């Protein structure tokens, strides 16, 4: 059993920039590279095995061929591959969105809902995002403000800084603002609430999902701490920081300065290199990874990384 790099799927949404190509080495011909889907079995953009025995297979095809044992016992409770990991380059504001929980999404959409975590990889000075409301409102006011384009008057705008963390429970209103580069660990379904009146590439307003959004949104200020949060533990090899820990996924930031082990006990591990470079060794081989690389580590496989790098490690 071996680890391998993944090539992402790309999205050229209208609000995207070019940093993922210019700074993270993403090989994409789009003018705008808004998102790279680093770990994905999603039908709209699966990631692809970049090297090794299974090179050229989608992640879905690899799992089918290698067997679900590579995902680990923690994944057995999910009918479908449960998470999606992205890098997001917001040159302009994203639409205001909300995500349903699993029960609502499975009943209405036939797929999982969406809880997610944002880690701010980088941002411009003065950048902001929307996280919940600045006061409690009722559903009727929420619907009215969507229709008369005054929703942002009651949104909670947050100044962001490099290294900030936002855990976005299903039902939380949110939007990434211009000038922010984010690593996101998430589930799947999205409802667009407001898009600032923008037109899509076809010259038409982008579709909104008002009725469903009103159904699922918690119209109150956020209850989860955000910003410079997450327990940090100092080790001889650097710092480990817990970014998110829930029944849907766990995300940790490894600020590596030395030699460390990565081991998914009961789960595969996704390791996305956000900065730096490291040597990686495992029982059947070794490789070098650098900023922008994404690794898939099968369940229960012990891996050693050495060097100076910032690595987002996610597992179930």
PDB file of C-alpha atoms in Angstrom:
ATOM      1  CA  UNK A   1       0.000   0.000   0.000  1.00  0.00           C
ATOM      2  CA  UNK A   2       1.377   3.424  -0.905  1.00  0.00           C
ATOM      3  CA  UNK A   3       0.566   7.116  -0.726  1.00  0.00           C
ATOM      4  CA  UNK A   4       0.174   9.289  -3.802  1.00  0.00           C
ATOM      5  CA  UNK A   5      -0.327  12.855  -4.939  1.00  0.00           C
ATOM      6  CA  UNK A   6      -3.682  14.057  -6.262  1.00  0.00           C
ATOM      7  CA  UNK A   7      -4.317  16.411  -9.158  1.00  0.00           C
ATOM      8  CA  UNK A   8      -7.293  18.659  -8.337  1.00  0.00           C
ATOM      9  CA  UNK A   9     -10.372  19.586 -10.301  1.00  0.00           C
ATOM     10  CA  UNK A  10     -10.588  23.309 -11.039  1.00  0.00           C
ATOM     11  CA  UNK A  11     -13.421  25.852 -11.096  1.00  0.00           C
ATOM     12  CA  UNK A  12     -13.361  29.207 -12.937  1.00  0.00           C
ATOM     13  CA  UNK A  13     -16.128  31.006 -11.030  1.00  0.00           C
ATOM     14  CA  UNK A  14     -16.529  34.704 -11.809  1.00  0.00           C
ATOM     15  CA  UNK A  15     -15.111  35.864  -8.464  1.00  0.00           C
ATOM     16  CA  UNK A  16     -11.824  33.919  -8.747  1.00  0.00           C
ATOM     17  CA  UNK A  17      -8.229  35.111  -9.129  1.00  0.00           C
ATOM     18  CA  UNK A  18      -4.931  33.629 -10.323  1.00  0.00           C
ATOM     19  CA  UNK A  19      -2.994  32.923  -7.115  1.00  0.00           C
ATOM     20  CA  UNK A  20      -3.591  29.172  -7.205  1.00  0.00           C
ATOM     21  CA  UNK A  21      -1.823  29.011 -10.558  1.00  0.00           C
ATOM     22  CA  UNK A  22       0.767  31.722  -9.953  1.00  0.00           C
ATOM     23  CA  UNK A  23       1.784  30.905  -6.359  1.00  0.00           C
ATOM     24  CA  UNK A  24       0.689  27.308  -5.763  1.00  0.00           C
ATOM     25  CA  UNK A  25       1.795  25.795  -9.064  1.00  0.00           C
ATOM     26  CA  UNK A  26      -1.651  24.624 -10.138  1.00  0.00           C
ATOM     27  CA  UNK A  27      -1.586  23.595 -13.792  1.00  0.00           C
ATOM     28  CA  UNK A  28      -4.758  25.069 -15.214  1.00  0.00           C
ATOM     29  CA  UNK A  29      -5.535  26.998 -18.417  1.00  0.00           C
ATOM     30  CA  UNK A  30      -8.527  28.902 -17.015  1.00  0.00           C
ATOM     31  CA  UNK A  31      -8.190  32.704 -16.953  1.00  0.00           C
ATOM     32  CA  UNK A  32      -9.565  32.604 -13.411  1.00  0.00           C
ATOM     33  CA  UNK A  33      -8.754  29.732 -11.060  1.00  0.00           C
ATOM     34  CA  UNK A  34     -11.300  30.274  -8.312  1.00  0.00           C
ATOM     35  CA  UNK A  35     -11.074  26.843  -6.661  1.00  0.00           C
ATOM     36  CA  UNK A  36      -8.945  23.727  -6.742  1.00  0.00           C
ATOM     37  CA  UNK A  37     -10.714  20.644  -5.374  1.00  0.00           C
ATOM     38  CA  UNK A  38      -7.796  18.921  -3.683  1.00  0.00           C
ATOM     39  CA  UNK A  39      -9.656  15.891  -2.324  1.00  0.00           C
ATOM     40  CA  UNK A  40     -12.882  15.182  -4.162  1.00  0.00           C
ATOM     41  CA  UNK A  41     -15.135  12.323  -5.176  1.00  0.00           C
ATOM     42  CA  UNK A  42     -17.836  14.820  -6.171  1.00  0.00           C
ATOM     43  CA  UNK A  43     -19.549  14.223  -9.508  1.00  0.00           C
ATOM     44  CA  UNK A  44     -18.885  17.826 -10.520  1.00  0.00           C
ATOM     45  CA  UNK A  45     -15.120  17.525 -10.172  1.00  0.00           C
ATOM     46  CA  UNK A  46     -13.307  14.446  -8.862  1.00  0.00           C
ATOM     47  CA  UNK A  47      -9.593  14.686  -8.105  1.00  0.00           C
ATOM     48  CA  UNK A  48      -7.260  12.369 -10.035  1.00  0.00           C
ATOM     49  CA  UNK A  49      -4.371  10.165  -8.896  1.00  0.00           C
ATOM     50  CA  UNK A  50      -1.208  11.915 -10.127  1.00  0.00           C
ATOM     51  CA  UNK A  51       1.418   9.189  -9.730  1.00  0.00           C
ATOM     52  CA  UNK A  52       2.087   5.571  -8.826  1.00  0.00           C
ATOM     53  CA  UNK A  53       0.218   2.378  -9.611  1.00  0.00           C
ATOM     54  CA  UNK A  54      -3.180   4.052  -9.956  1.00  0.00           C
ATOM     55  CA  UNK A  55      -2.057   7.114 -11.939  1.00  0.00           C
ATOM     56  CA  UNK A  56      -4.826   8.581 -14.090  1.00  0.00           C
ATOM     57  CA  UNK A  57      -7.729   7.125 -12.111  1.00  0.00           C
ATOM     58  CA  UNK A  58     -10.211   9.424 -10.432  1.00  0.00           C
ATOM     59  CA  UNK A  59     -10.257   9.168  -6.660  1.00  0.00           C
ATOM     60  CA  UNK A  60     -13.586   7.339  -6.964  1.00  0.00           C
ATOM     61  CA  UNK A  61     -12.075   4.803  -9.375  1.00  0.00           C
ATOM     62  CA  UNK A  62      -9.051   4.290  -7.135  1.00  0.00           C
ATOM     63  CA  UNK A  63     -11.274   3.512  -4.134  1.00  0.00           C
ATOM     64  CA  UNK A  64     -13.336   1.085  -6.184  1.00  0.00           C
ATOM     65  CA  UNK A  65     -10.234  -0.706  -7.473  1.00  0.00           C
ATOM     66  CA  UNK A  66      -8.177  -0.687  -4.274  1.00  0.00           C
ATOM     67  CA  UNK A  67     -11.152  -1.418  -2.005  1.00  0.00           C
ATOM     68  CA  UNK A  68     -12.909   0.672   0.626  1.00  0.00           C
ATOM     69  CA  UNK A  69     -10.421  -0.527   3.221  1.00  0.00           C
ATOM     70  CA  UNK A  70      -8.132   2.330   2.120  1.00  0.00           C
ATOM     71  CA  UNK A  71     -10.670   4.742   3.647  1.00  0.00           C
ATOM     72  CA  UNK A  72     -10.641   3.114   7.091  1.00  0.00           C
ATOM     73  CA  UNK A  73     -13.321   1.968   9.494  1.00  0.00           C
ATOM     74  CA  UNK A  74     -14.370   5.529  10.365  1.00  0.00           C
ATOM     75  CA  UNK A  75     -15.713   5.940   6.830  1.00  0.00           C
ATOM     76  CA  UNK A  76     -17.944   2.867   6.969  1.00  0.00           C
ATOM     77  CA  UNK A  77     -20.883   4.818   8.405  1.00  0.00           C
ATOM     78  CA  UNK A  78     -21.063   6.985   5.269  1.00  0.00           C
ATOM     79  CA  UNK A  79     -22.776   5.683   2.147  1.00  0.00           C
ATOM     80  CA  UNK A  80     -20.805   8.085  -0.076  1.00  0.00           C
ATOM     81  CA  UNK A  81     -17.368   9.677   0.249  1.00  0.00           C
ATOM     82  CA  UNK A  82     -18.136  12.259   2.920  1.00  0.00           C
ATOM     83  CA  UNK A  83     -15.794  15.246   2.519  1.00  0.00           C
ATOM     84  CA  UNK A  84     -14.469  17.692  -0.051  1.00  0.00           C
ATOM     85  CA  UNK A  85     -11.283  19.731   0.470  1.00  0.00           C
ATOM     86  CA  UNK A  86     -10.639  22.912  -1.509  1.00  0.00           C
ATOM     87  CA  UNK A  87      -8.296  25.827  -1.918  1.00  0.00           C
ATOM     88  CA  UNK A  88     -10.302  28.977  -2.684  1.00  0.00           C
ATOM     89  CA  UNK A  89      -8.898  32.204  -4.153  1.00  0.00           C
ATOM     90  CA  UNK A  90     -11.469  34.976  -3.756  1.00  0.00           C
ATOM     91  CA  UNK A  91     -10.345  37.973  -5.810  1.00  0.00           C
ATOM     92  CA  UNK A  92     -13.908  39.282  -5.511  1.00  0.00           C
ATOM     93  CA  UNK A  93     -16.724  38.636  -3.009  1.00  0.00           C
ATOM     94  CA  UNK A  94     -18.412  35.244  -3.056  1.00  0.00           C
ATOM     95  CA  UNK A  95     -22.192  35.046  -2.917  1.00  0.00           C
ATOM     96  CA  UNK A  96     -23.894  34.944   0.478  1.00  0.00           C
ATOM     97  CA  UNK A  97     -24.700  31.314   1.202  1.00  0.00           C
ATOM     98  CA  UNK A  98     -26.115  28.872   3.703  1.00  0.00           C
ATOM     99  CA  UNK A  99     -25.924  25.097   3.890  1.00  0.00           C
ATOM    100  CA  UNK A 100     -28.537  22.594   5.113  1.00  0.00           C
ATOM    101  CA  UNK A 101     -27.880  19.865   7.651  1.00  0.00           C
ATOM    102  CA  UNK A 102     -27.735  16.188   6.692  1.00  0.00           C
ATOM    103  CA  UNK A 103     -31.400  15.438   7.462  1.00  0.00           C
ATOM    104  CA  UNK A 104     -32.764  18.309   5.341  1.00  0.00           C
ATOM    105  CA  UNK A 105     -30.290  17.784   2.501  1.00  0.00           C
ATOM    106  CA  UNK A 106     -30.890  14.042   2.242  1.00  0.00           C
ATOM    107  CA  UNK A 107     -34.658  14.577   2.261  1.00  0.00           C
ATOM    108  CA  UNK A 108     -34.684  17.447  -0.252  1.00  0.00           C
ATOM    109  CA  UNK A 109     -31.506  17.018  -2.331  1.00  0.00           C
ATOM    110  CA  UNK A 110     -30.654  13.337  -1.941  1.00  0.00           C
ATOM    111  CA  UNK A 111     -27.118  14.057  -0.699  1.00  0.00           C
ATOM    112  CA  UNK A 112     -25.314  15.073   2.475  1.00  0.00           C
ATOM    113  CA  UNK A 113     -25.691  18.533   3.966  1.00  0.00           C
ATOM    114  CA  UNK A 114     -22.754  20.768   4.626  1.00  0.00           C
ATOM    115  CA  UNK A 115     -20.791  21.688   7.679  1.00  0.00           C
ATOM    116  CA  UNK A 116     -17.431  23.209   6.825  1.00  0.00           C
ATOM    117  CA  UNK A 117     -14.244  24.741   8.189  1.00  0.00           C
ATOM    118  CA  UNK A 118     -12.294  27.677   6.753  1.00  0.00           C
ATOM    119  CA  UNK A 119      -8.623  28.252   7.425  1.00  0.00           C
ATOM    120  CA  UNK A 120      -7.381  31.638   6.195  1.00  0.00           C
ATOM    121  CA  UNK A 121      -4.167  30.825   4.339  1.00  0.00           C
ATOM    122  CA  UNK A 122      -3.590  34.449   3.384  1.00  0.00           C
ATOM    123  CA  UNK A 123      -5.511  37.702   2.979  1.00  0.00           C
ATOM    124  CA  UNK A 124      -5.157  41.303   1.942  1.00  0.00           C
ATOM    125  CA  UNK A 125      -5.115  44.000   4.604  1.00  0.00           C
ATOM    126  CA  UNK A 126      -8.651  45.022   5.488  1.00  0.00           C
ATOM    127  CA  UNK A 127     -10.259  41.887   4.029  1.00  0.00           C
ATOM    128  CA  UNK A 128     -13.603  40.851   5.538  1.00  0.00           C
ATOM    129  CA  UNK A 129     -16.016  37.958   5.417  1.00  0.00           C
ATOM    130  CA  UNK A 130     -19.602  37.376   6.510  1.00  0.00           C
ATOM    131  CA  UNK A 131     -20.183  34.995   9.416  1.00  0.00           C
ATOM    132  CA  UNK A 132     -23.764  34.860  10.674  1.00  0.00           C
ATOM    133  CA  UNK A 133     -25.891  37.853  11.633  1.00  0.00           C
ATOM    134  CA  UNK A 134     -25.098  40.939  13.711  1.00  0.00           C
ATOM    135  CA  UNK A 135     -28.436  40.565  15.507  1.00  0.00           C
ATOM    136  CA  UNK A 136     -31.290  38.089  15.708  1.00  0.00           C
ATOM    137  CA  UNK A 137     -34.068  38.480  13.133  1.00  0.00           C
ATOM    138  CA  UNK A 138     -37.107  36.381  12.253  1.00  0.00           C
ATOM    139  CA  UNK A 139     -37.645  34.359   9.088  1.00  0.00           C
ATOM    140  CA  UNK A 140     -40.020  36.924   7.592  1.00  0.00           C
ATOM    141  CA  UNK A 141     -37.458  39.724   7.891  1.00  0.00           C
ATOM    142  CA  UNK A 142     -34.795  37.421   6.447  1.00  0.00           C
ATOM    143  CA  UNK A 143     -36.926  36.701   3.397  1.00  0.00           C
ATOM    144  CA  UNK A 144     -37.797  40.386   2.941  1.00  0.00           C
ATOM    145  CA  UNK A 145     -34.177  41.526   3.158  1.00  0.00           C
ATOM    146  CA  UNK A 146     -33.117  38.969   0.546  1.00  0.00           C
ATOM    147  CA  UNK A 147     -35.760  40.275  -1.855  1.00  0.00           C
ATOM    148  CA  UNK A 148     -35.128  43.995  -1.294  1.00  0.00           C
ATOM    149  CA  UNK A 149     -31.305  43.626  -1.289  1.00  0.00           C
ATOM    150  CA  UNK A 150     -30.794  44.875   2.284  1.00  0.00           C
ATOM    151  CA  UNK A 151     -29.538  41.584   3.721  1.00  0.00           C
ATOM    152  CA  UNK A 152     -25.986  42.845   4.267  1.00  0.00           C
ATOM    153  CA  UNK A 153     -27.318  45.426   6.754  1.00  0.00           C
ATOM    154  CA  UNK A 154     -27.865  42.603   9.261  1.00  0.00           C
ATOM    155  CA  UNK A 155     -24.840  40.452   8.362  1.00  0.00           C
ATOM    156  CA  UNK A 156     -21.930  40.025  10.768  1.00  0.00           C
ATOM    157  CA  UNK A 157     -18.862  41.329   8.889  1.00  0.00           C
ATOM    158  CA  UNK A 158     -15.571  40.079  10.361  1.00  0.00           C
ATOM    159  CA  UNK A 159     -12.085  41.492   9.728  1.00  0.00           C
ATOM    160  CA  UNK A 160      -9.865  38.518   8.903  1.00  0.00           C
ATOM    161  CA  UNK A 161      -6.184  37.786   9.394  1.00  0.00           C
ATOM    162  CA  UNK A 162      -3.844  35.091   8.162  1.00  0.00           C
ATOM    163  CA  UNK A 163      -4.310  31.978  10.311  1.00  0.00           C
ATOM    164  CA  UNK A 164      -7.915  32.680  11.347  1.00  0.00           C
ATOM    165  CA  UNK A 165     -10.318  29.747  11.621  1.00  0.00           C
ATOM    166  CA  UNK A 166     -14.091  29.669  11.082  1.00  0.00           C
ATOM    167  CA  UNK A 167     -16.175  26.584  11.829  1.00  0.00           C
ATOM    168  CA  UNK A 168     -19.378  26.948   9.844  1.00  0.00           C
ATOM    169  CA  UNK A 169     -22.145  24.738  11.152  1.00  0.00           C
ATOM    170  CA  UNK A 170     -25.009  23.934   8.807  1.00  0.00           C
ATOM    171  CA  UNK A 171     -27.545  26.757   8.956  1.00  0.00           C
ATOM    172  CA  UNK A 172     -24.904  29.503   9.359  1.00  0.00           C
ATOM    173  CA  UNK A 173     -25.089  32.400   6.888  1.00  0.00           C
ATOM    174  CA  UNK A 174     -21.636  33.116   5.413  1.00  0.00           C
ATOM    175  CA  UNK A 175     -19.641  34.566   2.522  1.00  0.00           C
ATOM    176  CA  UNK A 176     -15.936  34.789   1.743  1.00  0.00           C
ATOM    177  CA  UNK A 177     -14.899  38.369   0.973  1.00  0.00           C
ATOM    178  CA  UNK A 178     -12.539  39.746  -1.660  1.00  0.00           C
ATOM    179  CA  UNK A 179      -8.801  39.325  -1.144  1.00  0.00           C
ATOM    180  CA  UNK A 180      -8.924  36.110   0.890  1.00  0.00           C
ATOM    181  CA  UNK A 181      -7.254  32.761   0.169  1.00  0.00           C
ATOM    182  CA  UNK A 182      -8.861  29.928   2.099  1.00  0.00           C
ATOM    183  CA  UNK A 183      -8.395  26.210   2.669  1.00  0.00           C
ATOM    184  CA  UNK A 184     -11.788  24.608   3.179  1.00  0.00           C
ATOM    185  CA  UNK A 185     -12.794  21.222   4.549  1.00  0.00           C
ATOM    186  CA  UNK A 186     -16.462  20.582   3.903  1.00  0.00           C
ATOM    187  CA  UNK A 187     -19.433  18.420   3.154  1.00  0.00           C
ATOM    188  CA  UNK A 188     -21.501  19.091   0.019  1.00  0.00           C
ATOM    189  CA  UNK A 189     -24.844  21.024  -0.530  1.00  0.00           C
ATOM    190  CA  UNK A 190     -25.040  24.855  -0.956  1.00  0.00           C
ATOM    191  CA  UNK A 191     -27.945  27.311  -1.135  1.00  0.00           C
ATOM    192  CA  UNK A 192     -27.149  30.738  -2.611  1.00  0.00           C
ATOM    193  CA  UNK A 193     -28.962  33.498  -0.734  1.00  0.00           C
ATOM    194  CA  UNK A 194     -27.642  36.693  -2.364  1.00  0.00           C
ATOM    195  CA  UNK A 195     -25.126  37.468  -5.094  1.00  0.00           C
ATOM    196  CA  UNK A 196     -25.079  41.288  -4.894  1.00  0.00           C
ATOM    197  CA  UNK A 197     -27.061  41.499  -8.154  1.00  0.00           C
ATOM    198  CA  UNK A 198     -24.130  40.156 -10.202  1.00  0.00           C
ATOM    199  CA  UNK A 199     -24.562  38.539 -13.580  1.00  0.00           C
ATOM    200  CA  UNK A 200     -23.075  35.170 -14.462  1.00  0.00           C
ATOM    201  CA  UNK A 201     -20.897  34.392 -17.476  1.00  0.00           C
ATOM    202  CA  UNK A 202     -24.087  34.063 -19.538  1.00  0.00           C
ATOM    203  CA  UNK A 203     -25.108  37.651 -18.730  1.00  0.00           C
ATOM    204  CA  UNK A 204     -27.998  36.540 -16.508  1.00  0.00           C
ATOM    205  CA  UNK A 205     -28.431  36.804 -12.723  1.00  0.00           C
ATOM    206  CA  UNK A 206     -27.200  33.699 -10.938  1.00  0.00           C
ATOM    207  CA  UNK A 207     -29.925  31.506  -9.431  1.00  0.00           C
ATOM    208  CA  UNK A 208     -30.879  32.002  -5.788  1.00  0.00           C
ATOM    209  CA  UNK A 209     -32.442  29.416  -3.477  1.00  0.00           C
ATOM    210  CA  UNK A 210     -34.512  31.658  -1.237  1.00  0.00           C
ATOM    211  CA  UNK A 211     -37.217  29.268   0.008  1.00  0.00           C
ATOM    212  CA  UNK A 212     -34.742  26.554   0.947  1.00  0.00           C
ATOM    213  CA  UNK A 213     -32.394  29.102   2.525  1.00  0.00           C
ATOM    214  CA  UNK A 214     -35.209  30.474   4.695  1.00  0.00           C
ATOM    215  CA  UNK A 215     -36.014  26.909   5.786  1.00  0.00           C
ATOM    216  CA  UNK A 216     -32.503  26.079   6.991  1.00  0.00           C
ATOM    217  CA  UNK A 217     -30.871  29.346   8.135  1.00  0.00           C
ATOM    218  CA  UNK A 218     -30.298  30.121  11.819  1.00  0.00           C
ATOM    219  CA  UNK A 219     -31.138  33.839  11.797  1.00  0.00           C
ATOM    220  CA  UNK A 220     -28.995  34.819  14.786  1.00  0.00           C
ATOM    221  CA  UNK A 221     -25.411  35.853  15.585  1.00  0.00           C
ATOM    222  CA  UNK A 222     -22.863  33.006  15.449  1.00  0.00           C
ATOM    223  CA  UNK A 223     -22.457  30.900  18.580  1.00  0.00           C
ATOM    224  CA  UNK A 224     -19.114  29.260  17.736  1.00  0.00           C
ATOM    225  CA  UNK A 225     -15.825  31.071  18.571  1.00  0.00           C
ATOM    226  CA  UNK A 226     -13.822  32.118  15.517  1.00  0.00           C
ATOM    227  CA  UNK A 227     -10.596  33.844  14.531  1.00  0.00           C
ATOM    228  CA  UNK A 228      -7.396  32.929  16.356  1.00  0.00           C
ATOM    229  CA  UNK A 229      -8.865  29.739  17.833  1.00  0.00           C
ATOM    230  CA  UNK A 230      -7.832  26.101  17.961  1.00  0.00           C
ATOM    231  CA  UNK A 231      -5.667  24.429  20.573  1.00  0.00           C
ATOM    232  CA  UNK A 232      -1.960  24.581  19.746  1.00  0.00           C
ATOM    233  CA  UNK A 233       0.482  21.949  21.017  1.00  0.00           C
ATOM    234  CA  UNK A 234       4.245  22.440  20.834  1.00  0.00           C
ATOM    235  CA  UNK A 235       6.301  19.365  19.907  1.00  0.00           C
ATOM    236  CA  UNK A 236       9.997  18.875  19.106  1.00  0.00           C
ATOM    237  CA  UNK A 237       9.011  18.747  15.409  1.00  0.00           C
ATOM    238  CA  UNK A 238       6.932  21.950  15.435  1.00  0.00           C
ATOM    239  CA  UNK A 239       3.370  22.955  16.302  1.00  0.00           C
ATOM    240  CA  UNK A 240       0.124  21.029  15.845  1.00  0.00           C
ATOM    241  CA  UNK A 241      -3.081  23.094  15.886  1.00  0.00           C
ATOM    242  CA  UNK A 242      -6.584  21.646  16.009  1.00  0.00           C
ATOM    243  CA  UNK A 243      -8.713  23.577  13.519  1.00  0.00           C
ATOM    244  CA  UNK A 244     -11.941  21.559  13.628  1.00  0.00           C
ATOM    245  CA  UNK A 245     -13.137  18.420  15.361  1.00  0.00           C
ATOM    246  CA  UNK A 246     -16.660  17.097  14.858  1.00  0.00           C
ATOM    247  CA  UNK A 247     -18.509  13.914  13.900  1.00  0.00           C
ATOM    248  CA  UNK A 248     -18.073  14.785  10.206  1.00  0.00           C
ATOM    249  CA  UNK A 249     -14.328  15.455  10.000  1.00  0.00           C
ATOM    250  CA  UNK A 250     -11.226  16.506  11.902  1.00  0.00           C
ATOM    251  CA  UNK A 251      -8.763  19.084  10.570  1.00  0.00           C
ATOM    252  CA  UNK A 252      -5.350  19.874  12.011  1.00  0.00           C
ATOM    253  CA  UNK A 253      -2.590  22.254  10.961  1.00  0.00           C
ATOM    254  CA  UNK A 254       0.944  20.895  11.200  1.00  0.00           C
ATOM    255  CA  UNK A 255       3.573  23.630  11.284  1.00  0.00           C
ATOM    256  CA  UNK A 256       6.498  21.313  10.633  1.00  0.00           C
ATOM    257  CA  UNK A 257      10.067  22.175  11.557  1.00  0.00           C
ATOM    258  CA  UNK A 258      11.779  18.815  11.917  1.00  0.00           C
ATOM    259  CA  UNK A 259      10.611  15.213  11.616  1.00  0.00           C
ATOM    260  CA  UNK A 260       7.052  14.091  12.403  1.00  0.00           C
ATOM    261  CA  UNK A 261       4.744  11.148  11.828  1.00  0.00           C
ATOM    262  CA  UNK A 262       1.339  11.261  10.131  1.00  0.00           C
ATOM    263  CA  UNK A 263      -0.921   8.297  10.825  1.00  0.00           C
ATOM    264  CA  UNK A 264      -4.647   8.000  10.293  1.00  0.00           C
ATOM    265  CA  UNK A 265      -5.813   5.539  12.939  1.00  0.00           C
ATOM    266  CA  UNK A 266      -9.025   4.224  11.373  1.00  0.00           C
ATOM    267  CA  UNK A 267      -9.150   6.827   8.603  1.00  0.00           C
ATOM    268  CA  UNK A 268      -7.383   7.946   5.472  1.00  0.00           C
ATOM    269  CA  UNK A 269      -5.545  11.286   5.749  1.00  0.00           C
ATOM    270  CA  UNK A 270      -5.583  14.155   3.270  1.00  0.00           C
ATOM    271  CA  UNK A 271      -2.400  16.248   3.546  1.00  0.00           C
ATOM    272  CA  UNK A 272      -2.386  19.549   1.637  1.00  0.00           C
ATOM    273  CA  UNK A 273       0.894  21.474   1.690  1.00  0.00           C
ATOM    274  CA  UNK A 274       0.101  25.154   2.199  1.00  0.00           C
ATOM    275  CA  UNK A 275       3.707  26.340   2.402  1.00  0.00           C
ATOM    276  CA  UNK A 276       7.278  25.049   2.396  1.00  0.00           C
ATOM    277  CA  UNK A 277       8.717  21.704   1.368  1.00  0.00           C
ATOM    278  CA  UNK A 278       9.131  18.288   3.001  1.00  0.00           C
ATOM    279  CA  UNK A 279      10.499  14.820   2.357  1.00  0.00           C
ATOM    280  CA  UNK A 280       7.928  12.055   2.833  1.00  0.00           C
ATOM    281  CA  UNK A 281       8.753   8.426   3.545  1.00  0.00           C
ATOM    282  CA  UNK A 282       6.515   5.378   3.996  1.00  0.00           C
ATOM    283  CA  UNK A 283       7.113   1.604   4.099  1.00  0.00           C
ATOM    284  CA  UNK A 284       7.256   1.144   0.312  1.00  0.00           C
ATOM    285  CA  UNK A 285       8.809   4.382  -0.872  1.00  0.00           C
ATOM    286  CA  UNK A 286       9.499   8.097  -0.526  1.00  0.00           C
ATOM    287  CA  UNK A 287       8.798  11.389  -2.276  1.00  0.00           C
ATOM    288  CA  UNK A 288       9.194  15.142  -1.919  1.00  0.00           C
ATOM    289  CA  UNK A 289       6.247  17.502  -1.547  1.00  0.00           C
ATOM    290  CA  UNK A 290       6.087  21.278  -1.845  1.00  0.00           C
ATOM    291  CA  UNK A 291       3.644  24.164  -1.538  1.00  0.00           C
ATOM    292  CA  UNK A 292       0.470  23.330  -3.448  1.00  0.00           C
ATOM    293  CA  UNK A 293       0.839  19.525  -3.369  1.00  0.00           C
ATOM    294  CA  UNK A 294      -1.983  17.313  -2.095  1.00  0.00           C
ATOM    295  CA  UNK A 295      -1.384  13.814  -0.700  1.00  0.00           C
ATOM    296  CA  UNK A 296      -3.749  10.906  -0.099  1.00  0.00           C
ATOM    297  CA  UNK A 297      -2.582   8.610   2.706  1.00  0.00           C
ATOM    298  CA  UNK A 298      -4.553   5.342   2.993  1.00  0.00           C
ATOM    299  CA  UNK A 299      -5.936   4.356   6.396  1.00  0.00           C
ATOM    300  CA  UNK A 300      -3.519   2.972   8.985  1.00  0.00           C
ATOM    301  CA  UNK A 301      -0.434   3.673   6.859  1.00  0.00           C
ATOM    302  CA  UNK A 302       2.377   5.282   8.841  1.00  0.00           C
ATOM    303  CA  UNK A 303       4.128   8.161   7.080  1.00  0.00           C
ATOM    304  CA  UNK A 304       7.120  10.268   8.149  1.00  0.00           C
ATOM    305  CA  UNK A 305       7.549  13.873   6.996  1.00  0.00           C
ATOM    306  CA  UNK A 306      10.702  15.934   7.475  1.00  0.00           C
ATOM    307  CA  UNK A 307      11.463  19.530   6.583  1.00  0.00           C
ATOM    308  CA  UNK A 308       9.938  22.966   7.084  1.00  0.00           C
ATOM    309  CA  UNK A 309       6.355  23.161   5.867  1.00  0.00           C
ATOM    310  CA  UNK A 310       2.768  24.045   6.766  1.00  0.00           C
ATOM    311  CA  UNK A 311       0.467  21.089   6.139  1.00  0.00           C
ATOM    312  CA  UNK A 312      -3.315  20.841   6.479  1.00  0.00           C
ATOM    313  CA  UNK A 313      -4.127  17.296   7.628  1.00  0.00           C
ATOM    314  CA  UNK A 314      -7.761  16.159   7.465  1.00  0.00           C
ATOM    315  CA  UNK A 315      -9.377  12.832   8.356  1.00  0.00           C
ATOM    316  CA  UNK A 316     -12.588  11.277   9.653  1.00  0.00           C
TER     317      UNK A 316
END
